[in-house]
Every structure is written in structure tokens, then in C-alpha cells.
JSON list of C-alpha atoms in Angstrom, two decimals:
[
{"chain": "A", "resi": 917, "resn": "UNK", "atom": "CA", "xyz": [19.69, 35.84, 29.57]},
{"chain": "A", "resi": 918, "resn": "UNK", "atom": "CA", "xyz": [18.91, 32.83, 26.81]},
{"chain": "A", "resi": 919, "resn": "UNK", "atom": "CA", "xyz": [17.83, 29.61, 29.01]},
{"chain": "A", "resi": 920, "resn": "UNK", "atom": "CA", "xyz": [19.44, 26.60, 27.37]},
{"chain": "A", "resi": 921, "resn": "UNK", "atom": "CA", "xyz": [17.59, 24.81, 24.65]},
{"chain": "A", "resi": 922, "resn": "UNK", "atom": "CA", "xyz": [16.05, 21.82, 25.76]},
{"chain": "A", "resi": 923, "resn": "UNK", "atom": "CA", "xyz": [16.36, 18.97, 23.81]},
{"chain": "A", "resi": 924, "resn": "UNK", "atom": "CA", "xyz": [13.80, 17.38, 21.63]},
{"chain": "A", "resi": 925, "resn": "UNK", "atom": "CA", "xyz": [12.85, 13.97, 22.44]},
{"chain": "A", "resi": 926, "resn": "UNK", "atom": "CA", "xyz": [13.85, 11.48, 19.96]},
{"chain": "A", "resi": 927, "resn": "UNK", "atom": "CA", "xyz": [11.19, 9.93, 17.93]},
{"chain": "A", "resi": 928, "resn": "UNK", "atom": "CA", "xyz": [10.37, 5.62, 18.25]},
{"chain": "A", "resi": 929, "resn": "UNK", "atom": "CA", "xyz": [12.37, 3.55, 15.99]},
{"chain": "A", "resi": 930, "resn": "UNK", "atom": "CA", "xyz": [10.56, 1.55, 13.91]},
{"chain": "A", "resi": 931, "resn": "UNK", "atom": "CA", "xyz": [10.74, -1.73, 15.86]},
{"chain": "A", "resi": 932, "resn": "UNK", "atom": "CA", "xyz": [9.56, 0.51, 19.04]},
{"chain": "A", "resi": 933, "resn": "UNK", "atom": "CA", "xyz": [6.35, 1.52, 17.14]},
{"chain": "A", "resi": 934, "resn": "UNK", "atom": "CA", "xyz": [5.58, -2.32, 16.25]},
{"chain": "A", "resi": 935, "resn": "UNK", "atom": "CA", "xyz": [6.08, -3.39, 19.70]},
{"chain": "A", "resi": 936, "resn": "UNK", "atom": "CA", "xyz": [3.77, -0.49, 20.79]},
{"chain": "A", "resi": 937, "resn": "UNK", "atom": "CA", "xyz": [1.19, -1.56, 18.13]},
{"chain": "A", "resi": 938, "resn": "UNK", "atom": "CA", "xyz": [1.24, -5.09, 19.14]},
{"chain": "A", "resi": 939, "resn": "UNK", "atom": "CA", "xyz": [0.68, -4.49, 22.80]},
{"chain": "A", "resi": 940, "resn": "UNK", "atom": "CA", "xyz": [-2.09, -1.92, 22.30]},
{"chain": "A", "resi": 941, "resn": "UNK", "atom": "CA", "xyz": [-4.23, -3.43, 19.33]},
{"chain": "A", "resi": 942, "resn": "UNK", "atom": "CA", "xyz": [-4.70, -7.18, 20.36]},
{"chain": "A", "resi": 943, "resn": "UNK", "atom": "CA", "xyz": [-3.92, -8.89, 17.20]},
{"chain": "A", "resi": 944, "resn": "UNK", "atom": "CA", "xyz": [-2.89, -7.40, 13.71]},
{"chain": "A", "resi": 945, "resn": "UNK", "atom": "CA", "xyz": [-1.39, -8.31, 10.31]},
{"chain": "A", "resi": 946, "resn": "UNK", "atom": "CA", "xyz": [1.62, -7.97, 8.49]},
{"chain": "A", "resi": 947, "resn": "UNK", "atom": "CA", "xyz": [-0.19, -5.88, 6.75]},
{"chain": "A", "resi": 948, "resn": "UNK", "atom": "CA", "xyz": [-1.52, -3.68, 9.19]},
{"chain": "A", "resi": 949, "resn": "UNK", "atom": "CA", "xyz": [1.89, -3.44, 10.71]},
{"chain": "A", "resi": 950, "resn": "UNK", "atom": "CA", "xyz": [3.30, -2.18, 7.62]},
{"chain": "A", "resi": 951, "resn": "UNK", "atom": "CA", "xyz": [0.48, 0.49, 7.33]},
{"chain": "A", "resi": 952, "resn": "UNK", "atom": "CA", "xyz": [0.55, 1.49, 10.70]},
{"chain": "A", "resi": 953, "resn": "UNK", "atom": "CA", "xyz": [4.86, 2.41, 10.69]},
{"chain": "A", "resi": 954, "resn": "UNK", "atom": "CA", "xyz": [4.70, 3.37, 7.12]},
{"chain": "A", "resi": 955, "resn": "UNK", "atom": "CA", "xyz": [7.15, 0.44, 5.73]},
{"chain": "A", "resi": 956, "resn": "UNK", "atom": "CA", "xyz": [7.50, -2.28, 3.30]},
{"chain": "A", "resi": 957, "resn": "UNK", "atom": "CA", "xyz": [5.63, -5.34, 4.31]},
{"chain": "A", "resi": 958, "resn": "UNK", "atom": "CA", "xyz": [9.16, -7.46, 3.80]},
{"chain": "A", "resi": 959, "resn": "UNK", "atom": "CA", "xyz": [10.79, -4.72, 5.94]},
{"chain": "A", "resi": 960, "resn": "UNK", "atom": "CA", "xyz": [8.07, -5.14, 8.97]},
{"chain": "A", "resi": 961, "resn": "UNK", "atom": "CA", "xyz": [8.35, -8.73, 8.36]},
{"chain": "A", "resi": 962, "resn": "UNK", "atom": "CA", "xyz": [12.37, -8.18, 8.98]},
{"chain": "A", "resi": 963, "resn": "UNK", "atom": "CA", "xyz": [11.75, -6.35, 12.35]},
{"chain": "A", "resi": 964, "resn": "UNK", "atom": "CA", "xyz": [9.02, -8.51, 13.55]},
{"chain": "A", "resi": 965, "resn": "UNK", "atom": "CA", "xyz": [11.83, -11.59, 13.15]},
{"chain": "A", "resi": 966, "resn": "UNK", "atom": "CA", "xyz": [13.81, -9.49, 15.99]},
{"chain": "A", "resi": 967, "resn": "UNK", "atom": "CA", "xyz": [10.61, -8.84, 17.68]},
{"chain": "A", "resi": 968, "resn": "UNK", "atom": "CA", "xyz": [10.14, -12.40, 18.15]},
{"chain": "A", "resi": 969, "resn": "UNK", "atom": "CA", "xyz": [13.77, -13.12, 19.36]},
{"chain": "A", "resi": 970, "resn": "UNK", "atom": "CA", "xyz": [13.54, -10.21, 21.88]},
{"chain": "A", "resi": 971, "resn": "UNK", "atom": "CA", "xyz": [10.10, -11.00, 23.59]},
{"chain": "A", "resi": 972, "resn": "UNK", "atom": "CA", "xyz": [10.04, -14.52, 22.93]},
{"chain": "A", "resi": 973, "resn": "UNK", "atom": "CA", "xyz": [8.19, -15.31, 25.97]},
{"chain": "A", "resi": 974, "resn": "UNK", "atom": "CA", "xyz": [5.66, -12.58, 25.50]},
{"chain": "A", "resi": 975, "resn": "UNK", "atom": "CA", "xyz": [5.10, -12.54, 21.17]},
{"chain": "A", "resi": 976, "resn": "UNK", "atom": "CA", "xyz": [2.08, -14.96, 19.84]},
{"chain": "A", "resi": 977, "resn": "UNK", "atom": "CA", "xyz": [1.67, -15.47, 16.23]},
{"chain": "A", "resi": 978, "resn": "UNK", "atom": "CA", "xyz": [-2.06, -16.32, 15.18]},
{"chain": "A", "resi": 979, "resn": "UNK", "atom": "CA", "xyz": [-2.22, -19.33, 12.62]},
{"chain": "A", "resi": 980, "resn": "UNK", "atom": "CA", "xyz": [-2.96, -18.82, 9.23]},
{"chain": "A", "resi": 981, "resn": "UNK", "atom": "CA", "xyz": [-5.87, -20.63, 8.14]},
{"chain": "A", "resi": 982, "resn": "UNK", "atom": "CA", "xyz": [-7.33, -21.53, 4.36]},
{"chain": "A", "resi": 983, "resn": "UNK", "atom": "CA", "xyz": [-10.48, -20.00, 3.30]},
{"chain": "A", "resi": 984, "resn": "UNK", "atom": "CA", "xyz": [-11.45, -22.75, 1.27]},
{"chain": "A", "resi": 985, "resn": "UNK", "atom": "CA", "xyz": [-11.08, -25.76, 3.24]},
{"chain": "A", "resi": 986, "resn": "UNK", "atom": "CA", "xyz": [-10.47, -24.60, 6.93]},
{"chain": "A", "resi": 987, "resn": "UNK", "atom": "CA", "xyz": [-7.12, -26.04, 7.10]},
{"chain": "A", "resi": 988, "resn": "UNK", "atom": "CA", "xyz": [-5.12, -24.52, 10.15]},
{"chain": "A", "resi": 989, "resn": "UNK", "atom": "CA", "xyz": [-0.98, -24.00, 9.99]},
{"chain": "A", "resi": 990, "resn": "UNK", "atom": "CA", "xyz": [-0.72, -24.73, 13.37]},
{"chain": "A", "resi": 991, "resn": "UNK", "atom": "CA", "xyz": [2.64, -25.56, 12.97]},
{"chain": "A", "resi": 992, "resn": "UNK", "atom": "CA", "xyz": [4.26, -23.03, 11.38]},
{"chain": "A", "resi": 993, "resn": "UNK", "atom": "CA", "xyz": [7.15, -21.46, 12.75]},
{"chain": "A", "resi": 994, "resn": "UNK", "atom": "CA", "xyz": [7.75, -18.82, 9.66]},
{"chain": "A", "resi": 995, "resn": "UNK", "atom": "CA", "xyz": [5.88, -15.41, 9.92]},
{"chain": "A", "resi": 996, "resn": "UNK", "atom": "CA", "xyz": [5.48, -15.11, 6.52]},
{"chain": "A", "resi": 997, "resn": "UNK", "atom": "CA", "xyz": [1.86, -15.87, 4.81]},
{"chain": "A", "resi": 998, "resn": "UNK", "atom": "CA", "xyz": [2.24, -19.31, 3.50]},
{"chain": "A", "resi": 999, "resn": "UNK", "atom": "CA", "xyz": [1.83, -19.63, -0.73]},
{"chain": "A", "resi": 1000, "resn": "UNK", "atom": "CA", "xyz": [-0.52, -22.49, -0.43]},
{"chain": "A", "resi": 1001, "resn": "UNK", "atom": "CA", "xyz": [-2.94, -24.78, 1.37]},
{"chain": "A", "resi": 1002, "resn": "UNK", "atom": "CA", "xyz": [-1.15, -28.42, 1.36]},
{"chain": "A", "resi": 1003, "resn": "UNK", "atom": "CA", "xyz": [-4.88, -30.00, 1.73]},
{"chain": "A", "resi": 1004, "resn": "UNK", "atom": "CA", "xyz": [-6.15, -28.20, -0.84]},
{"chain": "A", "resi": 1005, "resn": "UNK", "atom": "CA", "xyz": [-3.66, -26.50, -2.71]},
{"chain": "A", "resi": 1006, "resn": "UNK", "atom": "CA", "xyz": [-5.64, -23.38, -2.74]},
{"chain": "A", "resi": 1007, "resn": "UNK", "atom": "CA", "xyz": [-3.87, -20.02, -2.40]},
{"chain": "A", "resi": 1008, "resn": "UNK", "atom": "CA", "xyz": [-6.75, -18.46, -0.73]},
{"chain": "A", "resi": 1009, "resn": "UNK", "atom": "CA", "xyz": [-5.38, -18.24, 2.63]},
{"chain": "A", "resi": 1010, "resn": "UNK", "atom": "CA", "xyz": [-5.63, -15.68, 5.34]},
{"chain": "A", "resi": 1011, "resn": "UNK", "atom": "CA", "xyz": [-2.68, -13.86, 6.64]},
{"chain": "A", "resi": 1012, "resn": "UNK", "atom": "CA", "xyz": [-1.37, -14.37, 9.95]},
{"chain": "A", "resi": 1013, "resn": "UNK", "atom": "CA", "xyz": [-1.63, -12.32, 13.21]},
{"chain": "A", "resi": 1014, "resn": "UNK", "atom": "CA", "xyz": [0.64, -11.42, 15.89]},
{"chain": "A", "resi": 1015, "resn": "UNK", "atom": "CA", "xyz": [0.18, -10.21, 19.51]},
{"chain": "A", "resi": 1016, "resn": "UNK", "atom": "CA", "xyz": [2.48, -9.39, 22.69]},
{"chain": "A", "resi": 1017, "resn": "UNK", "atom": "CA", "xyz": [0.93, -10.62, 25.90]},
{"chain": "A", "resi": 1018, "resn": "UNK", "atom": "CA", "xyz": [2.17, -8.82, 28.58]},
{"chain": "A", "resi": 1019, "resn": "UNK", "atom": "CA", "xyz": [5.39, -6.97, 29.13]},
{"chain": "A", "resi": 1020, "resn": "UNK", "atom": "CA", "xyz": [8.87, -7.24, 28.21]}
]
């Protein structure tokens, strides 16, 4: 007699894989992110917004900071890489990293 099939498990969504990545590789990019789930980095950036929202007490977004002069956007509240340094007005500036401390 056939045993019934077992079903397969359902793969992660995508905003299931970045929350995985974040908690298991300390701090990462956009960039990374979007490498690591295999979508657009406006997409990721998209998901990551509900990210935020969900673990708000846990998510951590590392400062982006100009190359050229040092200058720090502490206060930034967008995830998005900013265009420009207002100090300097250089566009060299590195992109921004994000973390989950702890659990949901």
C-alpha cells in the first residue's frame, strides 16, 4: 500500500531570508542583502522598511559615513545611501549597515 506523500516544506520568503541574514552575519549592506536573496537593491531596500517596523526594538542601522571628510549621518532615519556629504559635498560616501540584535 502507497504511504501518503509528505509534504514539502515551504521555502523562506524573502523578508525571512533577510531577517536570517541579519541575525547571523553581524552587520551587512544593502548591497550584500540584495546579493545574498538574489533581488533588486530597491526591492531589499522595500523589505528591509518592513523589517524595521516589525523588529523595531531589535533592528540597528550603522551610519553612513563620508570617505573624504569623515562626516558621520548620525541622524539619519532613511535606509537609503545618502547622495551627498552636506560638509563636503562629496559623493564618496559609504553605504550603510544593518544588524538585528537579539530576537524577535
Amino acid at each position: 500500500m502507497n504511504s501518503p506523500k509528505t509534504p514539502r516544506e515551504a521555502a523562506q520568503t524573502v523578508r525571512q531570508e533577510i531577517v536570517k541574514l541579519l541575525q547571523v552575519s553581524g552587520s551587512v549592506s544593502i548591497r550584500q542583502i540584495s546579493q545574498s536573496v538574489h533581488v533588486s537593491e530597491k526591492e531589499a531596500l522595500g523589505h528591509l522598511e518592513h523589517i524595521r517596523k516589525t523588529y523595531k526594538d531589535e533592528f540597528v542601522m550603522l551610519p553612513s559615513e563620508c570617505t573624504k571628510c569623515g562626516f558621520t549621518f548620525e541622524d539619519r532615519d532613511r535606509l537609503k545611501k545618502p547622495g551627498k556629504c552636506p560638509k563636503c559635498r562629496s559623493e564618496r560616501i559609504d553605504e550603510p549597515a544593518y544588524t538585528l540584535r537579539g530576537g524577535p
